XYZ file of C-alpha atoms in Angstrom:
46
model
C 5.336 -11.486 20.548
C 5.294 -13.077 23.881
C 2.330 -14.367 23.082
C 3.334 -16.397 20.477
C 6.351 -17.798 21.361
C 4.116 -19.172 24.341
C 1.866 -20.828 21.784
C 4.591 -22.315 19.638
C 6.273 -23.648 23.514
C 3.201 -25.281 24.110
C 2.358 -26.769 20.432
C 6.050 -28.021 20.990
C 5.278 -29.850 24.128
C 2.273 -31.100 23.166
C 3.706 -32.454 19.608
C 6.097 -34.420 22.091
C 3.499 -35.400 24.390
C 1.333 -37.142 21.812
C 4.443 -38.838 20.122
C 5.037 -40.279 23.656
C 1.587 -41.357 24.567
C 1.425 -42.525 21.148
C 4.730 -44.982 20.857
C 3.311 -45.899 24.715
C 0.264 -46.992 23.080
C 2.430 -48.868 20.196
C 4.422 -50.245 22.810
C 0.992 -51.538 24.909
C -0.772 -52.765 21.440
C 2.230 -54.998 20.718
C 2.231 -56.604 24.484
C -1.370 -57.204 24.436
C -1.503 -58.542 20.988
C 1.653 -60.743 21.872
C -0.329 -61.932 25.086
C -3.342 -61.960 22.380
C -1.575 -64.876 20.091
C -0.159 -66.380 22.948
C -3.557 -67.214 24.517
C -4.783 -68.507 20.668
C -1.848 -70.810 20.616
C -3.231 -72.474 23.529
C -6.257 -72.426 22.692
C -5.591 -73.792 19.115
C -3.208 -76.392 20.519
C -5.479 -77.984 22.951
């Protein structure tokens, strides 16, 4: 019993460690593809 309400405490942290990490990664993609478009509008303009 103990057991398993360990289990389902850490499935629980985990599920909201990998829904953090991955809206962090989201959050990264969008700034480096924003830098990313940035750089081709130079690039395209001169």
């Amino acid at each position: 019993m103990h057991k398993c309400s360990k289990n389902h405490f850490i499935s629980d942290s985990n599920l909201f460690v990998t829904s953090s990490m991955r809206n962090y990664i989201i959050f990264l993609l969008r700034i480096n593809g924003q830098i990313f478009n940035k750089k081709n509008e130079k690039y395209t303009y001169d």
